[in-house]
Amino acid sequence: QQPYQPLSWPFGHRAHEDYLDCGGTKQSPVNVDAAQAIFSPDLRPIQLSGYSLPANKLLKLKNNGHTVVLELPESLALTGGYAQQYRAVQLHLHWGSPSGPGSEHTVNGRRFAAEIHVVHYNTKYDSFTEAMVHPDGLAVLGAFLEVGHGENQYYHEIIKHLPEIQEVGQETLVPGFNIAGLLPANLKFYFHYNGSLTTPPCYQTVKWTIFNQTMLLSHRQVCQGNELLAGSLPASPCNWYRCPVPVICSSCGSQRR
Ligand SMILES: NS(=O)(=O)c1c(F)c(F)c(SCCc2ccc(C(=O)O)cc2)c(F)c1NC1CCCCCCC1
Ligand SMILES: [Zn+2]
């Protein structure tokens, strides 16, 4: 009996469609139907290397109008759970809005408050740009964010800088910290499938890992994230709303002009 229960489920696809944009047969996000998931003994625990960064390593945090993106050095690597080596490019967050939760994937139809994506590219390709058009080019680690009791100290390292990038295009520098703290402690339980970027160019070149364990943030932290992009254009029309301004954050009642 394996020490972990990674799950995957079958997705048929025609090879030549490997990176059709948006109209293809392997579009993400998807709803994970846990009852349809198949235990796969070949899937190994995800292993992270080089994720703990010193405070003197400054990382660019940018509001690109769709989400908040933290650029990551290639020293962060996936060394377990994938057949090939992948190195980090960036991480970004899919927040909700005062009108509702913002996770892109759902599980049994349930949408979570928010979702983090850590984007990596396959090092057999010379660059991220080249990798993202190949079926095995990208690996994205995803985890759901929920409201828990206390403040999450790792998400605090990002959220505390959000006031500095309230406008689209603004960026700031964030001191390094342990990026692994943004992901679940248990990297053995996950869903895995072959899908796509969830935003144009929608390339069907992503090996998705969606962790079972969720990340717990305080009510206030989720609210702060929801308010950052409340007036921005949606990244993907299906789950982003252009919120009227001023925005009342329904969960904590604060008003954002
Ligand atoms: N879930 S996801 O991984 O598909 C994804 C999203 F859903 C995203 F919504 C995003 S942000 C929207 C795309 C975008 C817009 C502007 C800029 C910029 O001005 O720099 C950059 C990107 C976003 F950046 C990503 N990831 C990107 C995919 C877009 C192109 C390559 C960049 C790295 C991964
Ligand atoms: Zn994403």
Short mmCIF file of C-alpha atoms and ligand atoms in Angstrom, two decimals:
data_model
loop_
_atom_site.label_atom_id
_atom_site.label_comp_id
_atom_site.label_asym_id
_atom_site.label_seq_id
_atom_site.Cartn_x
_atom_site.Cartn_y
_atom_site.Cartn_z
CA GLN A 1 0.00 0.00 0.00
CA GLN A 2 1.55 3.28 -1.04
CA PRO A 3 2.27 5.80 1.77
CA TYR A 4 0.29 8.43 -0.10
CA GLN A 5 -2.87 8.64 -2.16
CA PRO A 6 -2.12 10.76 -5.24
CA LEU A 7 -5.05 10.65 -7.60
CA SER A 8 -5.36 11.22 -11.31
CA TRP A 9 -8.11 10.56 -13.75
CA PRO A 10 -8.20 9.79 -17.48
CA PHE A 11 -8.29 12.56 -20.07
CA GLY A 12 -8.43 11.39 -23.66
CA HIS A 13 -6.93 13.80 -26.17
CA ARG A 14 -5.70 13.81 -29.74
CA ALA A 15 -1.91 14.42 -29.87
CA HIS A 16 -2.04 17.02 -32.62
CA GLU A 17 -4.19 19.27 -30.44
CA ASP A 18 -1.45 19.57 -27.89
CA TYR A 19 -1.45 23.30 -27.63
CA LEU A 20 -4.54 24.60 -29.41
CA ASP A 21 -5.54 27.83 -27.69
CA CYS A 22 -8.80 28.08 -25.78
CA GLY A 23 -10.80 25.91 -28.20
CA GLY A 24 -8.96 22.68 -27.41
CA THR A 25 -10.00 19.52 -25.60
CA LYS A 26 -7.81 19.93 -22.52
CA GLN A 27 -8.83 23.34 -21.25
CA SER A 28 -8.27 24.33 -17.65
CA PRO A 29 -9.63 25.02 -15.10
CA VAL A 30 -11.75 21.94 -14.50
CA ASN A 31 -14.07 20.67 -11.80
CA VAL A 32 -12.36 17.82 -9.93
CA ASP A 33 -14.97 15.08 -9.48
CA ALA A 34 -13.32 13.21 -6.62
CA ALA A 35 -15.45 10.12 -7.28
CA GLN A 36 -14.02 9.92 -10.83
CA ALA A 37 -10.42 10.25 -9.65
CA ILE A 38 -8.27 7.14 -10.07
CA PHE A 39 -5.50 6.21 -7.64
CA SER A 40 -2.22 6.13 -9.58
CA PRO A 41 0.64 4.25 -7.84
CA ASP A 42 3.13 5.76 -10.31
CA LEU A 43 2.64 9.28 -8.92
CA ARG A 44 5.31 10.17 -6.35
CA PRO A 45 5.26 12.84 -3.60
CA ILE A 46 6.01 16.33 -4.91
CA GLN A 47 9.46 17.48 -3.76
CA LEU A 48 10.60 21.12 -3.72
CA SER A 49 14.21 22.27 -3.80
CA GLY A 50 15.63 25.76 -3.18
CA TYR A 51 12.28 27.22 -2.12
CA SER A 52 13.67 28.91 1.02
CA LEU A 53 15.02 32.31 -0.05
CA PRO A 54 17.09 34.69 2.15
CA ALA A 55 15.64 38.13 2.97
CA ASN A 56 18.38 39.80 0.93
CA LYS A 57 17.02 38.12 -2.24
CA LEU A 58 14.47 40.70 -3.48
CA LEU A 59 11.54 39.44 -5.56
CA LYS A 60 9.40 41.57 -7.90
CA LEU A 61 5.69 41.67 -7.02
CA LYS A 62 3.48 43.11 -9.79
CA ASN A 63 -0.19 43.97 -10.26
CA ASN A 64 -0.73 43.05 -13.92
CA GLY A 65 -4.40 43.99 -13.90
CA HIS A 66 -5.55 40.36 -13.73
CA THR A 67 -3.77 39.08 -10.66
CA VAL A 68 -0.77 39.71 -8.45
CA VAL A 69 2.37 37.99 -9.76
CA LEU A 70 5.52 37.24 -7.72
CA GLU A 71 8.49 36.57 -9.98
CA LEU A 72 10.62 33.63 -8.81
CA PRO A 73 14.29 32.78 -9.44
CA GLU A 74 15.05 29.59 -11.39
CA SER A 75 16.88 28.28 -8.31
CA LEU A 76 13.51 26.97 -7.13
CA ALA A 77 13.05 23.49 -8.63
CA LEU A 78 10.60 20.59 -8.64
CA THR A 79 12.73 17.51 -7.94
CA GLY A 80 10.03 14.92 -7.19
CA GLY A 81 6.60 13.99 -8.45
CA TYR A 82 7.31 14.79 -12.10
CA ALA A 83 9.23 12.63 -14.58
CA GLN A 84 11.38 15.58 -15.63
CA GLN A 85 12.93 18.57 -13.86
CA TYR A 86 10.98 21.83 -13.76
CA ARG A 87 12.18 25.22 -12.53
CA ALA A 88 10.11 28.10 -11.17
CA VAL A 89 9.02 31.14 -13.20
CA GLN A 90 6.43 32.92 -11.10
CA LEU A 91 3.57 32.46 -8.72
CA HIS A 92 0.25 34.27 -8.80
CA LEU A 93 -3.00 34.28 -6.91
CA HIS A 94 -6.56 33.96 -8.12
CA TRP A 95 -8.51 36.01 -5.60
CA GLY A 96 -12.24 36.30 -5.34
CA SER A 97 -14.17 39.53 -5.25
CA PRO A 98 -16.84 40.94 -2.94
CA SER A 99 -19.34 39.09 -5.16
CA GLY A 100 -17.86 35.65 -4.56
CA PRO A 101 -14.98 33.19 -4.21
CA GLY A 102 -12.21 33.19 -6.77
CA SER A 103 -10.61 29.76 -7.09
CA GLU A 104 -10.29 28.65 -10.72
CA HIS A 105 -10.55 24.89 -10.10
CA THR A 106 -13.46 23.48 -8.15
CA VAL A 107 -13.75 20.18 -6.27
CA ASN A 108 -17.12 18.43 -6.46
CA GLY A 109 -18.55 21.76 -7.62
CA ARG A 110 -17.16 23.66 -4.62
CA ARG A 111 -15.33 26.91 -5.37
CA PHE A 112 -12.80 28.03 -2.76
CA ALA A 113 -12.04 31.56 -1.56
CA ALA A 114 -8.87 31.77 -3.66
CA GLU A 115 -6.20 29.66 -5.37
CA ILE A 116 -2.40 29.93 -5.67
CA HIS A 117 -0.55 28.79 -8.80
CA VAL A 118 3.23 28.25 -8.81
CA VAL A 119 4.30 28.11 -12.47
CA HIS A 120 7.39 26.09 -13.53
CA TYR A 121 8.93 25.22 -16.91
CA ASN A 122 10.64 22.04 -18.11
CA THR A 123 14.41 22.57 -18.14
CA LYS A 124 14.86 20.42 -21.24
CA TYR A 125 13.78 23.57 -23.09
CA ASP A 126 16.07 26.61 -23.26
CA SER A 127 13.53 29.08 -21.90
CA PHE A 128 10.08 29.41 -20.41
CA THR A 129 8.84 30.98 -23.65
CA GLU A 130 9.95 27.93 -25.64
CA ALA A 131 8.71 25.46 -23.02
CA MET A 132 5.18 26.85 -22.87
CA VAL A 133 4.27 25.62 -26.36
CA HIS A 134 5.23 21.97 -25.69
CA PRO A 135 2.86 19.42 -24.11
CA ASP A 136 5.35 18.66 -21.30
CA GLY A 137 6.52 22.27 -21.11
CA LEU A 138 4.87 23.57 -17.94
CA ALA A 139 4.12 22.28 -14.44
CA VAL A 140 1.80 24.32 -12.23
CA LEU A 141 1.32 23.54 -8.52
CA GLY A 142 -2.07 24.68 -7.29
CA ALA A 143 -3.51 24.96 -3.78
CA PHE A 144 -6.80 26.30 -2.49
CA LEU A 145 -7.00 29.12 0.07
CA GLU A 146 -9.75 29.12 2.70
CA VAL A 147 -10.66 31.28 5.68
CA GLY A 148 -9.27 29.78 8.90
CA HIS A 149 -8.75 31.17 12.37
CA GLY A 150 -5.34 32.85 12.56
CA GLU A 151 -3.18 34.95 10.26
CA ASN A 152 -1.03 32.99 7.80
CA GLN A 153 2.54 34.25 8.28
CA TYR A 154 3.71 33.17 4.82
CA TYR A 155 0.84 34.84 2.94
CA HIS A 156 1.45 37.90 5.15
CA GLU A 157 4.80 38.28 3.33
CA ILE A 158 2.86 39.02 0.13
CA ILE A 159 -0.38 40.58 1.43
CA LYS A 160 1.45 43.26 3.46
CA HIS A 161 2.81 44.66 0.15
CA LEU A 162 -0.54 44.79 -1.67
CA PRO A 163 -1.19 48.46 -0.71
CA GLU A 164 2.00 49.35 -2.66
CA ILE A 165 0.61 47.89 -5.92
CA GLN A 166 -3.02 49.00 -5.89
CA GLU A 167 -2.82 50.30 -9.46
CA VAL A 168 -2.43 48.17 -12.59
CA GLY A 169 1.21 48.00 -13.68
CA GLN A 170 2.57 48.93 -10.27
CA GLU A 171 5.31 46.73 -8.87
CA THR A 172 7.33 46.54 -5.66
CA LEU A 173 10.14 44.44 -4.20
CA VAL A 174 9.51 41.72 -1.61
CA PRO A 175 12.33 40.30 0.58
CA GLY A 176 12.85 36.57 0.10
CA PHE A 177 11.15 34.07 2.43
CA ASN A 178 10.33 30.35 2.42
CA ILE A 179 8.09 30.09 -0.64
CA ALA A 180 7.28 26.48 0.33
CA GLY A 181 5.25 27.97 3.21
CA LEU A 182 2.69 29.14 0.66
CA LEU A 183 1.97 25.49 -0.21
CA PRO A 184 0.57 22.70 1.99
CA ALA A 185 2.88 20.88 4.40
CA ASN A 186 1.62 17.60 2.95
CA LEU A 187 2.70 17.33 -0.69
CA LYS A 188 1.75 13.64 -0.96
CA PHE A 189 -1.98 14.03 -1.53
CA TYR A 190 -2.89 15.66 -4.83
CA PHE A 191 -4.92 15.47 -8.02
CA HIS A 192 -2.92 15.43 -11.25
CA TYR A 193 -4.06 16.04 -14.83
CA ASN A 194 -2.87 17.38 -18.18
CA GLY A 195 -4.53 20.70 -18.98
CA SER A 196 -3.86 24.25 -20.08
CA LEU A 197 -3.09 27.77 -18.97
CA THR A 198 -6.37 29.19 -17.67
CA THR A 199 -5.86 32.49 -19.43
CA PRO A 200 -4.98 33.36 -23.03
CA PRO A 201 -2.85 32.11 -24.75
CA CYS A 202 -4.55 29.00 -23.15
CA TYR A 203 -1.77 26.68 -24.32
CA GLN A 204 -2.58 23.02 -23.49
CA THR A 205 0.88 22.46 -22.11
CA VAL A 206 0.38 22.33 -18.34
CA LYS A 207 0.85 19.28 -16.09
CA TRP A 208 -1.39 20.36 -13.21
CA THR A 209 -0.95 19.31 -9.58
CA ILE A 210 -3.83 20.36 -7.33
CA PHE A 211 -3.10 19.63 -3.66
CA ASN A 212 -5.68 18.06 -1.41
CA GLN A 213 -4.73 20.05 1.70
CA THR A 214 -5.92 23.66 1.67
CA MET A 215 -4.12 26.77 2.96
CA LEU A 216 -5.78 28.61 5.86
CA LEU A 217 -5.67 32.43 5.99
CA SER A 218 -7.43 34.88 8.29
CA HIS A 219 -10.72 36.47 7.26
CA ARG A 220 -8.96 39.79 6.97
CA GLN A 221 -6.19 38.41 4.74
CA VAL A 222 -8.72 36.96 2.27
CA CYS A 223 -10.60 40.24 2.29
CA GLN A 224 -7.41 42.22 1.57
CA GLY A 225 -6.66 39.95 -1.38
CA ASN A 226 -10.21 40.24 -2.72
CA GLU A 227 -10.04 44.03 -2.62
CA LEU A 228 -6.72 44.38 -4.45
CA LEU A 229 -8.06 43.69 -7.92
CA ALA A 230 -11.71 44.47 -7.29
CA GLY A 231 -11.71 47.13 -10.03
CA SER A 232 -9.57 45.23 -12.53
CA LEU A 233 -10.49 43.49 -15.74
CA PRO A 234 -11.03 39.73 -15.43
CA ALA A 235 -8.23 37.39 -16.46
CA SER A 236 -10.74 34.85 -17.64
CA PRO A 237 -14.37 35.98 -18.10
CA CYS A 238 -15.80 32.86 -16.49
CA ASN A 239 -14.95 33.70 -12.91
CA TRP A 240 -13.91 37.32 -12.67
CA TYR A 241 -16.43 40.13 -12.19
CA ARG A 242 -15.95 43.81 -12.95
CA CYS A 243 -16.99 45.08 -9.55
CA PRO A 244 -18.74 48.43 -9.21
CA VAL A 245 -16.68 50.93 -7.22
CA PRO A 246 -16.90 51.70 -4.29
CA VAL A 247 -16.63 48.07 -3.34
CA ILE A 248 -17.96 46.83 -0.03
CA CYS A 249 -16.10 43.70 1.02
CA SER A 250 -18.99 41.52 2.11
CA SER A 251 -16.83 39.35 4.34
CA CYS A 252 -15.33 42.15 6.45
CA GLY A 253 -17.47 45.18 5.52
CA SER A 254 -14.57 47.48 4.71
CA GLN A 255 -15.09 49.88 1.78
CA ARG A 256 -12.54 50.38 -1.02
CA ARG A 257 -12.76 53.49 -3.22
N1 LIG B 1 -3.52 30.31 -14.30
S1 LIG B 1 -2.44 30.69 -15.39
O1 LIG B 1 -1.17 30.16 -15.02
O2 LIG B 1 -2.90 30.29 -16.69
C1 LIG B 1 -2.36 32.42 -15.38
C2 LIG B 1 -3.50 33.17 -15.22
F1 LIG B 1 -4.70 32.57 -15.09
C3 LIG B 1 -3.44 34.56 -15.21
F2 LIG B 1 -4.57 35.27 -15.07
C4 LIG B 1 -2.25 35.20 -15.35
S2 LIG B 1 -2.20 36.95 -15.42
C5 LIG B 1 -3.00 37.23 -17.00
C6 LIG B 1 -2.03 36.97 -18.12
C7 LIG B 1 -1.00 38.05 -18.07
C8 LIG B 1 -1.44 39.37 -18.17
C9 LIG B 1 -0.49 40.38 -18.10
C10 LIG B 1 0.85 40.06 -17.90
C11 LIG B 1 1.87 41.16 -17.80
O3 LIG B 1 1.49 42.33 -18.00
O4 LIG B 1 3.02 40.83 -17.44
C12 LIG B 1 1.28 38.72 -17.79
C13 LIG B 1 0.31 37.72 -17.86
C14 LIG B 1 -1.09 34.47 -15.49
F3 LIG B 1 0.07 35.13 -15.59
C15 LIG B 1 -1.13 33.08 -15.52
N2 LIG B 1 0.01 32.37 -15.72
C16 LIG B 1 0.87 32.75 -16.77
C17 LIG B 1 0.17 32.49 -18.11
C18 LIG B 1 0.23 33.64 -19.07
C19 LIG B 1 1.44 33.77 -19.94
C20 LIG B 1 2.77 33.32 -19.43
C21 LIG B 1 3.18 33.84 -18.05
C22 LIG B 1 3.35 32.80 -16.98
C23 LIG B 1 2.16 32.03 -16.60
ZN ZN B 2 -3.31 30.81 -12.45
#
